[in-house]
Short mmCIF file of C-alpha atoms and ligand atoms in Angstrom, two decimals:
data_model
loop_
_atom_site.label_atom_id
_atom_site.label_comp_id
_atom_site.label_asym_id
_atom_site.label_seq_id
_atom_site.Cartn_x
_atom_site.Cartn_y
_atom_site.Cartn_z
CA MET E 1 42.36 7.50 -3.00
CA SER E 2 40.94 4.08 -2.16
CA LYS E 3 38.44 3.88 0.69
CA LYS E 4 38.92 1.41 3.56
CA PRO E 5 36.28 -1.36 3.32
CA PHE E 6 33.50 -0.96 5.93
CA LYS E 7 33.72 -3.82 8.43
CA LEU E 8 30.68 -5.01 10.36
CA TRP E 9 31.37 -5.62 14.05
CA LYS E 10 30.91 -9.31 14.83
CA LYS E 11 30.22 -10.69 18.28
CA PRO E 12 32.93 -13.07 19.44
CA ALA E 13 31.98 -16.71 19.89
CA LEU E 14 30.95 -17.79 23.37
CA LYS E 15 33.68 -19.41 25.42
CA LEU E 16 33.91 -20.97 28.84
CA GLU E 17 35.48 -18.42 31.17
CA THR E 18 38.58 -19.74 32.93
CA THR E 19 39.61 -16.92 35.27
CA THR E 20 37.78 -14.94 37.95
CA LEU E 21 37.53 -11.92 35.62
CA TRP E 22 34.74 -12.35 33.07
CA ASP E 23 34.23 -10.15 30.07
CA TYR E 24 32.08 -10.30 26.91
CA PRO E 25 31.38 -7.20 24.81
CA SER E 26 27.65 -7.74 24.30
CA GLN E 27 24.53 -8.09 26.45
CA HIS E 28 23.38 -11.02 24.27
CA TYR E 29 25.15 -13.83 22.44
CA GLY E 30 24.15 -15.19 19.02
CA GLU E 31 21.62 -13.81 16.54
CA LYS E 32 18.55 -13.33 18.73
CA PRO E 33 18.51 -11.78 22.21
CA GLN E 34 18.08 -13.71 25.44
CA GLY E 35 15.69 -11.82 27.73
CA SER E 36 14.68 -8.39 26.44
CA LYS E 37 16.71 -5.49 25.07
CA GLU E 38 14.06 -3.12 26.41
CA TYR E 39 14.32 -4.32 30.01
CA THR E 40 16.37 -2.08 32.32
CA GLY E 41 18.63 -4.15 34.55
CA ALA E 42 18.73 -7.39 32.52
CA THR E 43 21.60 -9.83 33.10
CA PRO E 44 24.20 -10.26 30.33
CA SER E 45 23.23 -13.68 28.98
CA TYR E 46 26.79 -15.06 28.65
CA VAL E 47 27.00 -14.99 32.47
CA VAL E 48 24.07 -17.41 32.76
CA TRP E 49 25.39 -19.48 29.83
CA ASN E 50 28.78 -19.94 31.53
CA LEU E 51 27.18 -20.94 34.84
CA LEU E 52 24.84 -23.47 33.25
CA GLU E 53 27.66 -24.99 31.19
CA ARG E 54 29.74 -25.49 34.32
CA TYR E 55 27.24 -26.42 37.01
CA THR E 56 24.36 -28.15 35.24
CA ARG E 57 23.60 -30.95 32.77
CA GLU E 58 20.90 -31.37 30.11
CA GLY E 59 17.50 -31.86 31.73
CA ASP E 60 18.46 -30.22 35.06
CA ILE E 61 15.93 -27.95 36.75
CA VAL E 62 17.24 -24.38 36.86
CA LEU E 63 15.45 -21.76 38.96
CA ASP E 64 15.53 -17.97 38.64
CA PRO E 65 13.38 -16.53 41.46
CA MET E 66 13.66 -12.92 40.16
CA CYS E 67 13.49 -13.68 36.48
CA GLY E 68 12.94 -10.14 35.10
CA SER E 69 12.82 -10.27 31.30
CA GLY E 70 13.51 -14.02 31.18
CA THR E 71 17.22 -14.16 30.28
CA THR E 72 17.73 -17.32 32.36
CA LEU E 73 14.77 -19.07 30.69
CA ASP E 74 16.07 -18.31 27.20
CA VAL E 75 19.57 -19.61 28.02
CA CYS E 76 17.93 -22.72 29.55
CA ASN E 77 16.09 -23.32 26.27
CA ASP E 78 19.33 -22.95 24.30
CA LEU E 79 21.10 -25.48 26.55
CA LYS E 80 18.16 -27.90 27.04
CA ARG E 81 17.80 -27.21 30.75
CA ASN E 82 14.36 -27.00 32.39
CA GLY E 83 14.03 -23.36 33.42
CA LEU E 84 11.65 -22.21 36.16
CA GLY E 85 11.17 -18.44 36.26
CA PHE E 86 9.37 -16.47 38.96
CA ASP E 87 8.99 -12.74 39.46
CA LEU E 88 6.77 -10.44 41.46
CA ALA E 89 5.85 -8.73 38.17
CA PRO E 90 6.07 -11.27 35.32
CA PHE E 91 7.33 -9.67 32.10
CA ARG E 92 6.12 -12.51 29.85
CA GLU E 93 3.87 -15.58 29.92
CA ASP E 94 6.41 -18.25 30.84
CA ILE E 95 7.29 -16.40 34.08
CA VAL E 96 5.12 -17.25 37.10
CA GLN E 97 4.02 -14.59 39.56
CA ALA E 98 5.53 -15.21 43.02
CA ASP E 99 7.47 -13.51 45.76
CA ALA E 100 11.01 -14.89 45.87
CA ARG E 101 10.61 -15.24 49.66
CA HIS E 102 7.74 -17.74 49.24
CA LEU E 103 8.21 -19.91 46.16
CA PRO E 104 5.59 -22.52 45.24
CA LEU E 105 8.24 -25.25 45.10
CA LYS E 106 8.98 -28.34 47.17
CA ASN E 107 12.05 -28.63 49.42
CA GLN E 108 15.17 -29.87 47.60
CA SER E 109 13.57 -29.81 44.16
CA VAL E 110 15.92 -27.74 41.97
CA ASP E 111 19.41 -28.42 40.61
CA PHE E 112 20.74 -24.89 40.15
CA VAL E 113 19.68 -21.34 41.03
CA PHE E 114 20.65 -18.09 39.37
CA ILE E 115 19.52 -14.78 40.86
CA ASP E 116 20.13 -11.16 39.89
CA PRO E 117 18.26 -9.15 42.55
CA PRO E 118 17.61 -5.39 42.68
CA TYR E 119 20.69 -3.50 43.93
CA SER E 120 18.95 -1.04 46.27
CA ASN E 121 16.23 1.29 44.93
CA HIS E 122 17.91 3.09 42.01
CA ILE E 123 15.83 1.31 39.31
CA GLN E 124 12.04 1.35 39.45
CA TYR E 125 10.81 -2.13 38.50
CA SER E 126 7.09 -2.75 39.05
CA GLY E 127 6.51 -0.39 41.97
CA HIS E 128 4.79 -3.38 43.69
CA LYS E 129 4.75 -2.94 47.46
CA ASN E 130 6.71 -6.19 47.95
CA CYS E 131 9.35 -5.34 45.34
CA ILE E 132 12.79 -5.51 46.95
CA GLY E 133 13.83 -2.80 44.48
CA GLU E 134 11.75 -0.39 46.57
CA LEU E 135 14.12 -0.91 49.55
CA ASP E 136 17.20 1.24 50.11
CA ALA E 137 20.30 -0.92 50.62
CA ARG E 138 21.51 1.62 53.16
CA THR E 139 18.79 0.36 55.51
CA PRO E 140 18.43 -3.01 57.30
CA LEU E 141 15.11 -3.62 55.50
CA TYR E 142 16.86 -4.49 52.23
CA TYR E 143 19.10 -7.08 53.93
CA GLU E 144 16.24 -8.56 55.96
CA ALA E 145 14.32 -9.11 52.70
CA MET E 146 17.35 -10.58 50.90
CA GLU E 147 18.10 -12.93 53.83
CA LYS E 148 14.61 -14.39 53.35
CA VAL E 149 15.24 -14.83 49.61
CA ILE E 150 18.57 -16.57 50.31
CA ALA E 151 16.92 -18.90 52.86
CA GLU E 152 14.18 -19.75 50.35
CA ILE E 153 16.78 -20.58 47.69
CA TYR E 154 18.51 -22.86 50.19
CA ARG E 155 15.23 -24.63 50.99
CA VAL E 156 14.32 -25.44 47.39
CA MET E 157 17.82 -26.49 46.29
CA LYS E 158 18.92 -30.10 46.19
CA ASN E 159 21.87 -30.92 48.40
CA ARG E 160 25.38 -30.65 46.90
CA ARG E 161 24.20 -28.37 44.11
CA TYR E 162 25.23 -24.80 43.22
CA MET E 163 23.72 -21.33 43.08
CA ALA E 164 25.01 -17.98 41.85
CA LEU E 165 24.08 -14.45 42.84
CA TYR E 166 24.94 -11.51 40.56
CA VAL E 167 25.12 -8.09 42.23
CA SER E 168 26.83 -4.73 42.21
CA ASP E 169 27.68 -2.38 45.06
CA SER E 170 25.57 0.74 45.15
CA PHE E 171 26.93 4.28 44.92
CA LYS E 172 24.83 7.42 44.78
CA LYS E 173 26.45 10.84 44.87
CA GLY E 174 25.95 12.51 48.26
CA LYS E 175 24.90 9.23 49.94
CA PRO E 176 27.03 6.74 51.90
CA PHE E 177 28.57 3.90 49.86
CA ALA E 178 26.54 0.66 50.16
CA PRO E 179 28.83 -2.40 49.91
CA LEU E 180 26.06 -4.81 48.87
CA GLY E 181 28.48 -7.40 47.59
CA PHE E 182 30.26 -7.94 50.89
CA GLU E 183 27.02 -7.70 52.87
CA LEU E 184 25.19 -10.31 50.77
CA PHE E 185 28.20 -12.60 50.48
CA GLN E 186 28.55 -12.68 54.26
CA ARG E 187 24.86 -13.52 54.68
CA MET E 188 25.00 -16.30 52.06
CA CYS E 189 27.96 -17.84 53.91
CA ASN E 190 25.66 -18.42 56.92
CA LEU E 191 23.93 -21.12 54.86
CA PHE E 192 26.10 -22.00 51.88
CA LYS E 193 29.69 -23.00 51.33
CA PRO E 194 31.48 -20.32 49.26
CA VAL E 195 32.88 -21.69 46.01
CA ASP E 196 34.24 -18.60 44.25
CA ILE E 197 33.92 -14.88 43.65
CA ILE E 198 33.93 -13.66 40.05
CA CYS E 199 34.23 -10.06 38.80
CA VAL E 200 32.10 -9.44 35.71
CA THR E 201 33.06 -6.38 33.64
CA ARG E 202 30.14 -4.01 33.11
CA HIS E 203 29.47 -2.74 29.60
CA ASN E 204 26.47 -0.48 29.98
CA ARG E 205 25.78 2.71 28.07
CA THR E 206 26.70 4.83 31.09
CA MET E 207 30.27 3.64 30.87
CA LYS E 208 30.55 5.06 27.33
CA ARG E 209 29.48 8.59 28.27
CA ASN E 210 32.50 10.85 28.66
CA HIS E 211 30.77 13.35 30.91
CA TRP E 212 30.14 10.61 33.50
CA HIS E 213 33.87 9.94 33.63
CA THR E 214 34.66 13.65 33.91
CA ALA E 215 32.14 13.97 36.75
CA ALA E 216 33.68 10.95 38.53
CA VAL E 217 37.11 12.61 38.46
CA GLU E 218 35.78 16.01 39.49
CA GLY E 219 33.61 14.55 42.25
CA ASN E 220 36.36 12.15 43.38
CA TYR E 221 34.28 8.97 43.19
CA PHE E 222 34.27 5.84 41.01
CA LEU E 223 31.72 4.54 38.52
CA ARG E 224 30.71 0.90 38.93
CA GLY E 225 33.04 -1.04 36.61
CA PHE E 226 32.12 -4.60 37.64
CA ASN E 227 29.48 -6.83 39.17
CA TYR E 228 30.17 -9.57 41.66
CA LEU E 229 29.14 -13.09 40.80
CA PHE E 230 29.11 -15.19 43.96
CA ILE E 231 29.07 -18.95 43.46
CA MET E 232 27.91 -21.01 46.43
CA LYS E 233 27.27 -24.69 47.16
CA LYS E 234 24.61 -26.24 49.38
CA GLU E 235 26.20 -28.79 51.67
CA GLU E 236 23.78 -30.14 54.20
CA PRO E 237 25.73 -32.66 56.28
CA SER E 238 22.71 -34.61 57.55
CA ALA E 239 20.78 -34.89 54.28
CA ASP E 240 21.56 -37.47 51.66
CA LYS E 241 21.16 -36.48 47.97
C1 SAM Z 1 17.76 -7.14 38.18
S1 SAM Z 1 16.12 -7.60 37.77
C2 SAM Z 1 16.36 -9.23 37.13
C3 SAM Z 1 16.83 -9.20 35.71
C4 SAM Z 1 16.77 -10.55 35.00
N1 SAM Z 1 17.82 -11.44 35.46
C5 SAM Z 1 16.87 -10.36 33.50
O1 SAM Z 1 17.88 -10.76 32.90
O2 SAM Z 1 15.97 -9.75 32.91
C6 SAM Z 1 15.40 -7.90 39.35
C7 SAM Z 1 13.98 -8.44 39.32
O3 SAM Z 1 13.58 -8.74 40.67
C8 SAM Z 1 12.18 -8.65 40.73
N2 SAM Z 1 11.76 -8.64 42.14
C9 SAM Z 1 11.91 -7.66 43.05
N3 SAM Z 1 11.42 -8.02 44.24
C10 SAM Z 1 10.96 -9.29 44.09
C11 SAM Z 1 10.36 -10.23 44.98
N4 SAM Z 1 10.11 -9.93 46.25
N5 SAM Z 1 10.05 -11.45 44.48
C12 SAM Z 1 10.26 -11.77 43.16
N6 SAM Z 1 10.81 -10.90 42.30
C13 SAM Z 1 11.17 -9.68 42.74
C14 SAM Z 1 11.88 -7.40 39.94
O4 SAM Z 1 10.52 -7.37 39.52
C15 SAM Z 1 12.89 -7.51 38.79
O5 SAM Z 1 12.28 -8.10 37.67
#
């Protein structure tokens, strides 16, 4: 009997997403990873790639105020954008230590902002006392902190430019549901003009574990299947350029 030839799985080529439902089967595109494989809570790099392709040009200044493992900076390098990465706990040398509520940047100095903040306190990042990942999104403290981050993003962005925030709602068995997406979207609309809401399919290891799905049926709850990607525009009527 002849054996079937063993086929290596190949990542699909990157493409510009054209609908509000985004999906790519890998955390990283291409041969080498963007950001770090070891970092819990890293952003799938094709999300940043799609945003930069659509909303920025070569040479633009792109800010990530909660840069984590540096995914945004690596995509910036690939696309010849000038990435600026800040984090409370820098993971590597090209990330500058700063609190996203107080960035060492001038008013109206960046062309695009991407941010993937902590979604409540289910992942331990640095344990730093100012880490927003220490705040429970079922309390006002989380939203007060995130409102300051959103206002800081608005301050440093040039007028008529775009930003995107990537977030998931938070569910913990036995605790009330925390609709972070709606809560943060509403707060961003106080400053920015909403441009679109994208659903990004989640492909984490949890989703592949059968017992998680069994538990979700037995416990009558749902696993997180998507992240929101909110795209906003700064439109300051009085300012010019
Ligand atoms: C979801 S992770 C970002 C992941 C990143 N996009 C990546 O691809 O690796 C959230 C990050 O926010 C950072 N963070 C939390 N509170 C912060 C604050 N007040 N200022 C700056 N960074 C903060 C954490 O240290 C963590 O690295």
